[in-house]
Tab-separated table of N, CA and C in Angstrom:
chain	number	residue	atom	x	y	z
F	1	MET	N	0.818	-1.188	0.000
F	1	MET	CA	0.000	0.000	0.000
F	1	MET	C	0.867	1.259	0.000
F	2	ARG	N	1.912	1.182	0.791
F	2	ARG	CA	2.812	2.320	0.894
F	2	ARG	C	3.482	2.582	-0.469
F	3	ALA	N	3.849	1.552	-1.180
F	3	ALA	CA	4.477	1.679	-2.488
F	3	ALA	C	3.508	2.293	-3.501
F	4	LEU	N	2.235	1.961	-3.368
F	4	LEU	CA	1.224	2.507	-4.265
F	4	LEU	C	1.066	4.001	-4.055
F	5	VAL	N	1.105	4.468	-2.834
F	5	VAL	CA	0.980	5.897	-2.533
F	5	VAL	C	2.200	6.640	-3.061
F	6	ILE	N	3.377	6.071	-2.855
F	6	ILE	CA	4.603	6.717	-3.342
F	6	ILE	C	4.596	6.764	-4.873
F	7	LEU	N	4.186	5.688	-5.505
F	7	LEU	CA	4.123	5.641	-6.965
F	7	LEU	C	3.117	6.650	-7.512
F	8	THR	N	1.978	6.793	-6.874
F	8	THR	CA	0.963	7.763	-7.294
F	8	THR	C	1.479	9.182	-7.135
F	9	LEU	N	2.129	9.452	-6.012
F	9	LEU	CA	2.692	10.779	-5.768
F	9	LEU	C	3.771	11.108	-6.804
F	10	LEU	N	4.590	10.133	-7.111
F	10	LEU	CA	5.631	10.322	-8.108
F	10	LEU	C	5.018	10.580	-9.486
F	11	ALA	N	3.962	9.885	-9.843
F	11	ALA	CA	3.280	10.082	-11.124
F	11	ALA	C	2.674	11.474	-11.203
F	12	VAL	N	2.092	11.944	-10.102
F	12	VAL	CA	1.501	13.291	-10.075
F	12	VAL	C	2.597	14.333	-10.253
F	13	LEU	N	3.740	14.152	-9.634
F	13	LEU	CA	4.853	15.097	-9.782
F	13	LEU	C	5.393	15.121	-11.215
F	14	VAL	N	5.497	13.966	-11.847
F	14	VAL	CA	5.973	13.894	-13.224
F	14	VAL	C	5.000	14.592	-14.166
F	15	VAL	N	3.713	14.378	-13.980
F	15	VAL	CA	2.703	15.025	-14.820
F	15	VAL	C	2.736	16.532	-14.616
F	16	ALA	N	2.867	16.979	-13.388
F	16	ALA	CA	2.907	18.419	-13.102
F	16	ALA	C	4.153	19.054	-13.707
F	17	ALA	N	5.274	18.366	-13.642
F	17	ALA	CA	6.524	18.924	-14.166
F	17	ALA	C	6.509	18.995	-15.689
F	18	THR	N	5.947	18.020	-16.347
F	18	THR	CA	5.952	18.016	-17.813
F	18	THR	C	4.861	18.885	-18.424
F	19	SER	N	3.804	19.142	-17.702
F	19	SER	CA	2.719	19.939	-18.273
F	19	SER	C	2.780	21.397	-17.832
F	20	TYR	N	3.807	21.785	-17.113
F	20	TYR	CA	3.942	23.168	-16.653
F	20	TYR	C	4.246	24.072	-17.840
F	21	GLU	N	3.483	25.136	-17.992
F	21	GLU	CA	3.658	26.099	-19.082
F	21	GLU	C	4.461	27.273	-18.529
F	22	SER	N	5.711	27.380	-18.940
F	22	SER	CA	6.561	28.435	-18.392
F	22	SER	C	6.246	29.767	-19.056
F	23	HIS	N	6.656	30.841	-18.387
F	23	HIS	CA	6.422	32.181	-18.902
F	23	HIS	C	7.247	32.425	-20.171
F	24	GLU	N	8.451	31.833	-20.270
F	24	GLU	CA	9.293	32.030	-21.441
F	24	GLU	C	8.639	31.489	-22.710
F	25	SER	N	7.941	30.392	-22.589
F	25	SER	CA	7.316	29.841	-23.783
F	25	SER	C	6.131	30.692	-24.232
F	26	MET	N	5.530	31.432	-23.322
F	26	MET	CA	4.407	32.294	-23.700
F	26	MET	C	4.886	33.641	-24.244
F	27	GLU	N	6.160	34.013	-24.019
F	27	GLU	CA	6.674	35.280	-24.532
F	27	GLU	C	6.696	35.297	-26.055
F	28	SER	N	6.976	34.179	-26.624
F	28	SER	CA	7.041	34.096	-28.074
F	28	SER	C	5.624	34.102	-28.634
F	29	HIS	N	5.407	34.942	-29.621
F	29	HIS	CA	4.071	35.034	-30.227
F	29	HIS	C	3.816	33.878	-31.184
F	30	GLU	N	4.852	33.117	-31.470
F	30	GLU	CA	4.677	31.982	-32.354
F	30	GLU	C	3.886	30.868	-31.693
F	31	TYR	N	3.737	30.950	-30.388
F	31	TYR	CA	2.974	29.926	-29.686
F	31	TYR	C	1.525	29.926	-30.160
F	32	LEU	N	0.975	31.119	-30.339
F	32	LEU	CA	-0.429	31.221	-30.740
F	32	LEU	C	-0.600	31.106	-32.254
F	33	ASN	N	0.329	31.724	-33.001
F	33	ASN	CA	0.238	31.698	-34.457
F	33	ASN	C	1.637	31.462	-35.023
F	34	PRO	N	1.996	30.237	-35.345
F	34	PRO	CA	3.365	29.940	-35.774
F	34	PRO	C	3.692	30.387	-37.198
F	35	PHE	N	2.705	30.761	-37.987
F	35	PHE	CA	2.946	31.116	-39.378
F	35	PHE	C	2.920	32.625	-39.571
F	36	LEU	N	3.810	33.122	-40.435
F	36	LEU	CA	3.863	34.541	-40.759
F	36	LEU	C	3.259	34.769	-42.135
F	37	ASN	N	2.744	35.965	-42.330
F	37	ASN	CA	2.281	36.264	-43.682
F	37	ASN	C	3.474	36.638	-44.546
F	38	ARG	N	3.300	36.732	-45.827
F	38	ARG	CA	4.407	36.938	-46.757
F	38	ARG	C	5.089	38.282	-46.554
F	39	ARG	N	4.356	39.295	-46.210
F	39	ARG	CA	4.949	40.623	-46.022
F	39	ARG	C	5.875	40.662	-44.818
F	40	ARG	N	5.458	40.049	-43.722
F	40	ARG	CA	6.276	40.076	-42.513
F	40	ARG	C	7.433	39.091	-42.571
F	41	ALA	N	7.389	38.138	-43.463
F	41	ALA	CA	8.426	37.113	-43.523
F	41	ALA	C	9.789	37.703	-43.893
F	42	ASN	N	9.815	38.721	-44.748
F	42	ASN	CA	11.082	39.308	-45.187
F	42	ASN	C	11.325	40.696	-44.618
F	43	ASP	N	10.684	41.035	-43.525
F	43	ASP	CA	10.874	42.356	-42.933
F	43	ASP	C	12.283	42.566	-42.410
F	44	PHE	N	12.970	41.515	-42.045
F	44	PHE	CA	14.298	41.679	-41.475
F	44	PHE	C	15.337	42.080	-42.519
F	45	ILE	N	15.030	41.914	-43.809
F	45	ILE	CA	15.942	42.339	-44.874
F	45	ILE	C	15.534	43.750	-45.302
F	46	GLN	N	16.486	44.637	-45.287
F	46	GLN	CA	16.197	46.011	-45.672
F	46	GLN	C	16.124	46.115	-47.193
F	47	ALA	N	15.167	46.870	-47.686
F	47	ALA	CA	14.994	47.032	-49.127
F	47	ALA	C	16.214	47.715	-49.742
F	48	ASP	N	16.823	48.660	-48.998
F	48	ASP	CA	17.995	49.368	-49.516
F	48	ASP	C	19.127	48.398	-49.822
F	49	THR	N	19.318	47.409	-48.979
F	49	THR	CA	20.388	46.443	-49.178
F	49	THR	C	20.176	45.661	-50.461
F	50	ARG	N	18.938	45.244	-50.691
F	50	ARG	CA	18.651	44.488	-51.917
F	50	ARG	C	18.864	45.349	-53.151
F	51	LEU	N	18.381	46.587	-53.107
F	51	LEU	CA	18.534	47.472	-54.258
F	51	LEU	C	19.995	47.807	-54.501
F	52	ARG	N	20.750	47.995	-53.419
F	52	ARG	CA	22.169	48.299	-53.556
F	52	ARG	C	22.911	47.118	-54.191
F	53	ALA	N	22.550	45.910	-53.802
F	53	ALA	CA	23.198	44.723	-54.363
F	53	ALA	C	22.894	44.595	-55.856
F	54	ILE	N	21.663	44.863	-56.238
F	54	ILE	CA	21.284	44.793	-57.653
F	54	ILE	C	22.030	45.864	-58.451
F	55	THR	N	22.124	47.066	-57.891
F	55	THR	CA	22.831	48.150	-58.562
F	55	THR	C	24.304	47.806	-58.742
F	56	GLN	N	24.928	47.269	-57.700
F	56	GLN	CA	26.345	46.903	-57.802
F	56	GLN	C	26.570	45.834	-58.867
F	57	GLU	N	25.641	44.900	-58.962
F	57	GLU	CA	25.760	43.856	-59.974
F	57	GLU	C	25.669	44.449	-61.376
F	58	ARG	N	24.767	45.384	-61.569
F	58	ARG	CA	24.621	46.028	-62.876
F	58	ARG	C	25.870	46.827	-63.234
F	59	ILE	N	26.461	47.482	-62.250
F	59	ILE	CA	27.678	48.256	-62.509
F	59	ILE	C	28.802	47.317	-62.922
F	60	ARG	N	28.931	46.183	-62.240
F	60	ARG	CA	29.972	45.219	-62.580
F	60	ARG	C	29.778	44.666	-63.988
F	61	GLU	N	28.507	44.506	-64.395
F	61	GLU	CA	28.246	44.006	-65.747
F	61	GLU	C	28.685	45.015	-66.801
F	62	ARG	N	28.486	46.290	-66.514
F	62	ARG	CA	28.840	47.320	-67.487
F	62	ARG	C	30.344	47.525	-67.593
F	63	SER	N	31.043	47.397	-66.495
F	63	SER	CA	32.489	47.658	-66.513
F	63	SER	C	33.263	46.344	-66.423
F	64	LYS	N	33.274	45.622	-67.520
F	64	LYS	CA	33.988	44.350	-67.573
F	64	LYS	C	35.432	44.601	-67.985
F	65	ALA	N	36.270	43.672	-67.611
F	65	ALA	CA	37.665	43.734	-68.034
F	65	ALA	C	37.737	43.503	-69.540
F	66	PRO	N	38.715	44.087	-70.218
F	66	PRO	CA	38.819	43.909	-71.673
F	66	PRO	C	38.960	42.447	-72.076
F	67	GLN	N	39.703	41.668	-71.284
F	67	GLN	CA	39.867	40.252	-71.610
F	67	GLN	C	38.538	39.507	-71.540
F	68	GLU	N	37.718	39.874	-70.564
F	68	GLU	CA	36.419	39.216	-70.431
F	68	GLU	C	35.508	39.584	-71.601
F	69	HIS	N	35.557	40.828	-72.007
F	69	HIS	CA	34.754	41.263	-73.152
F	69	HIS	C	35.205	40.545	-74.430
F	70	GLN	N	36.520	40.421	-74.614
F	70	GLN	CA	37.047	39.717	-75.781
F	70	GLN	C	36.651	38.243	-75.747
F	71	ARG	N	36.710	37.649	-74.578
F	71	ARG	CA	36.344	36.235	-74.458
F	71	ARG	C	34.871	36.015	-74.814
F	72	GLU	N	34.000	36.919	-74.355
F	72	GLU	CA	32.577	36.792	-74.675
F	72	GLU	C	32.326	36.942	-76.166
F	73	LEU	N	33.036	37.867	-76.806
F	73	LEU	CA	32.892	38.008	-78.254
F	73	LEU	C	33.320	36.730	-78.960
F	74	CYS	N	34.406	36.155	-78.491
F	74	CYS	CA	34.926	34.943	-79.109
F	74	CYS	C	33.975	33.764	-78.861
F	75	GLU	N	33.369	33.698	-77.686
F	75	GLU	CA	32.439	32.599	-77.385
F	75	GLU	C	31.195	32.659	-78.261
F	76	ASP	N	30.812	33.856	-78.676
F	76	ASP	CA	29.619	34.000	-79.510
F	76	ASP	C	29.856	33.589	-80.963
F	77	TYR	N	31.113	33.545	-81.383
F	77	TYR	CA	31.456	33.192	-82.771
F	77	TYR	C	32.068	31.797	-82.745
F	78	TYR	N	31.359	30.824	-83.302
F	78	TYR	CA	31.729	29.412	-83.163
F	78	TYR	C	33.151	29.087	-83.654
F	79	PRO	N	33.583	29.552	-84.843
F	79	PRO	CA	34.959	29.239	-85.259
F	79	PRO	C	36.010	29.788	-84.285
F	80	CYS	N	35.742	30.962	-83.742
F	80	CYS	CA	36.667	31.553	-82.777
F	80	CYS	C	36.728	30.710	-81.506
F	81	GLU	N	35.592	30.214	-81.094
F	81	GLU	CA	35.546	29.387	-79.889
F	81	GLU	C	36.307	28.083	-80.092
F	82	MET	N	36.168	27.462	-81.255
F	82	MET	CA	36.891	26.223	-81.538
F	82	MET	C	38.404	26.476	-81.594
F	83	TYR	N	38.802	27.603	-82.193
F	83	TYR	CA	40.210	27.984	-82.238
F	83	TYR	C	40.735	28.224	-80.812
F	84	ALA	N	39.886	28.800	-79.964
F	84	ALA	CA	40.277	29.101	-78.584
F	84	ALA	C	40.502	27.835	-77.773
F	85	PHE	N	39.754	26.785	-78.054
F	85	PHE	CA	39.961	25.535	-77.323
F	85	PHE	C	41.369	24.986	-77.551
F	86	ARG	N	41.892	25.223	-78.742
F	86	ARG	CA	43.209	24.685	-79.082
F	86	ARG	C	44.338	25.655	-78.722
F	87	HIS	N	44.124	26.967	-78.952
F	87	HIS	CA	45.208	27.945	-78.823
F	87	HIS	C	45.003	28.967	-77.702
F	88	GLY	N	43.846	28.985	-77.072
F	88	GLY	CA	43.571	29.966	-76.023
F	88	GLY	C	42.733	31.121	-76.549
F	89	TYR	N	42.017	31.786	-75.636
F	89	TYR	CA	41.102	32.845	-76.054
F	89	TYR	C	41.835	34.088	-76.554
F	90	ALA	N	42.969	34.397	-75.963
F	90	ALA	CA	43.704	35.591	-76.411
F	90	ALA	C	44.153	35.423	-77.853
F	91	ALA	N	44.713	34.259	-78.184
F	91	ALA	CA	45.168	34.007	-79.554
F	91	ALA	C	43.988	33.936	-80.516
F	92	ALA	N	42.890	33.348	-80.089
F	92	ALA	CA	41.713	33.236	-80.955
F	92	ALA	C	41.121	34.611	-81.244
F	93	TYR	N	41.047	35.450	-80.230
F	93	TYR	CA	40.509	36.795	-80.443
F	93	TYR	C	41.413	37.571	-81.401
F	94	LYS	N	42.719	37.435	-81.199
F	94	LYS	CA	43.672	38.130	-82.065
F	94	LYS	C	43.565	37.610	-83.510
F	95	HIS	N	43.340	36.310	-83.644
F	95	HIS	CA	43.248	35.697	-84.972
F	95	HIS	C	41.986	36.139	-85.717
F	96	TYR	N	40.851	36.161	-85.023
F	96	TYR	CA	39.576	36.456	-85.699
F	96	TYR	C	39.162	37.927	-85.653
F	97	PHE	N	39.513	38.632	-84.603
F	97	PHE	CA	39.013	40.000	-84.465
F	97	PHE	C	40.120	41.042	-84.424
F	98	GLY	N	41.358	40.652	-84.225
F	98	GLY	CA	42.448	41.618	-84.130
F	98	GLY	C	43.044	41.939	-85.490
F	99	GLY	N	43.837	42.964	-85.551
F	99	GLY	CA	44.538	43.307	-86.799
F	99	GLY	C	43.603	43.885	-87.849
F	100	ARG	N	43.936	43.608	-89.124
F	100	ARG	CA	43.128	44.140	-90.235
F	100	ARG	C	41.799	43.381	-90.345
F	101	ARG	N	40.796	44.077	-90.827
F	101	ARG	CA	39.510	43.442	-91.083
F	101	ARG	C	39.599	42.635	-92.354
F	102	ARG	N	39.095	41.440	-92.311
F	102	ARG	CA	39.091	40.581	-93.501
F	102	ARG	C	37.782	40.747	-94.239
F	103	THR	N	37.860	40.954	-95.503
F	103	THR	CA	36.646	41.047	-96.321
F	103	THR	C	36.717	39.962	-97.376
F	104	LYS	N	35.917	38.964	-97.228
F	104	LYS	CA	35.900	37.857	-98.181
F	104	LYS	C	34.544	37.736	-98.815
């Protein structure tokens, strides 16, 4: 009988300890509504930062290095690209686009 009383008391203590709702868990508003709407989901990112990043990317696109510009021109022209695979992009650009203009 004594063991039954101790076991019951222990069970009541375990239930009380596990079902206790602490104040810290109620501080978070996610307890009541765990989902955010789309507008509030990205509030932590400042719009200026996103716009600045896009602007910087556009500036980098406009001011490319001459070698990169030459490589892109060569990649767009298939014979130049094939020549570049064998001899390099600098030599291919010089071969197809450098020097005198060829008129055939």
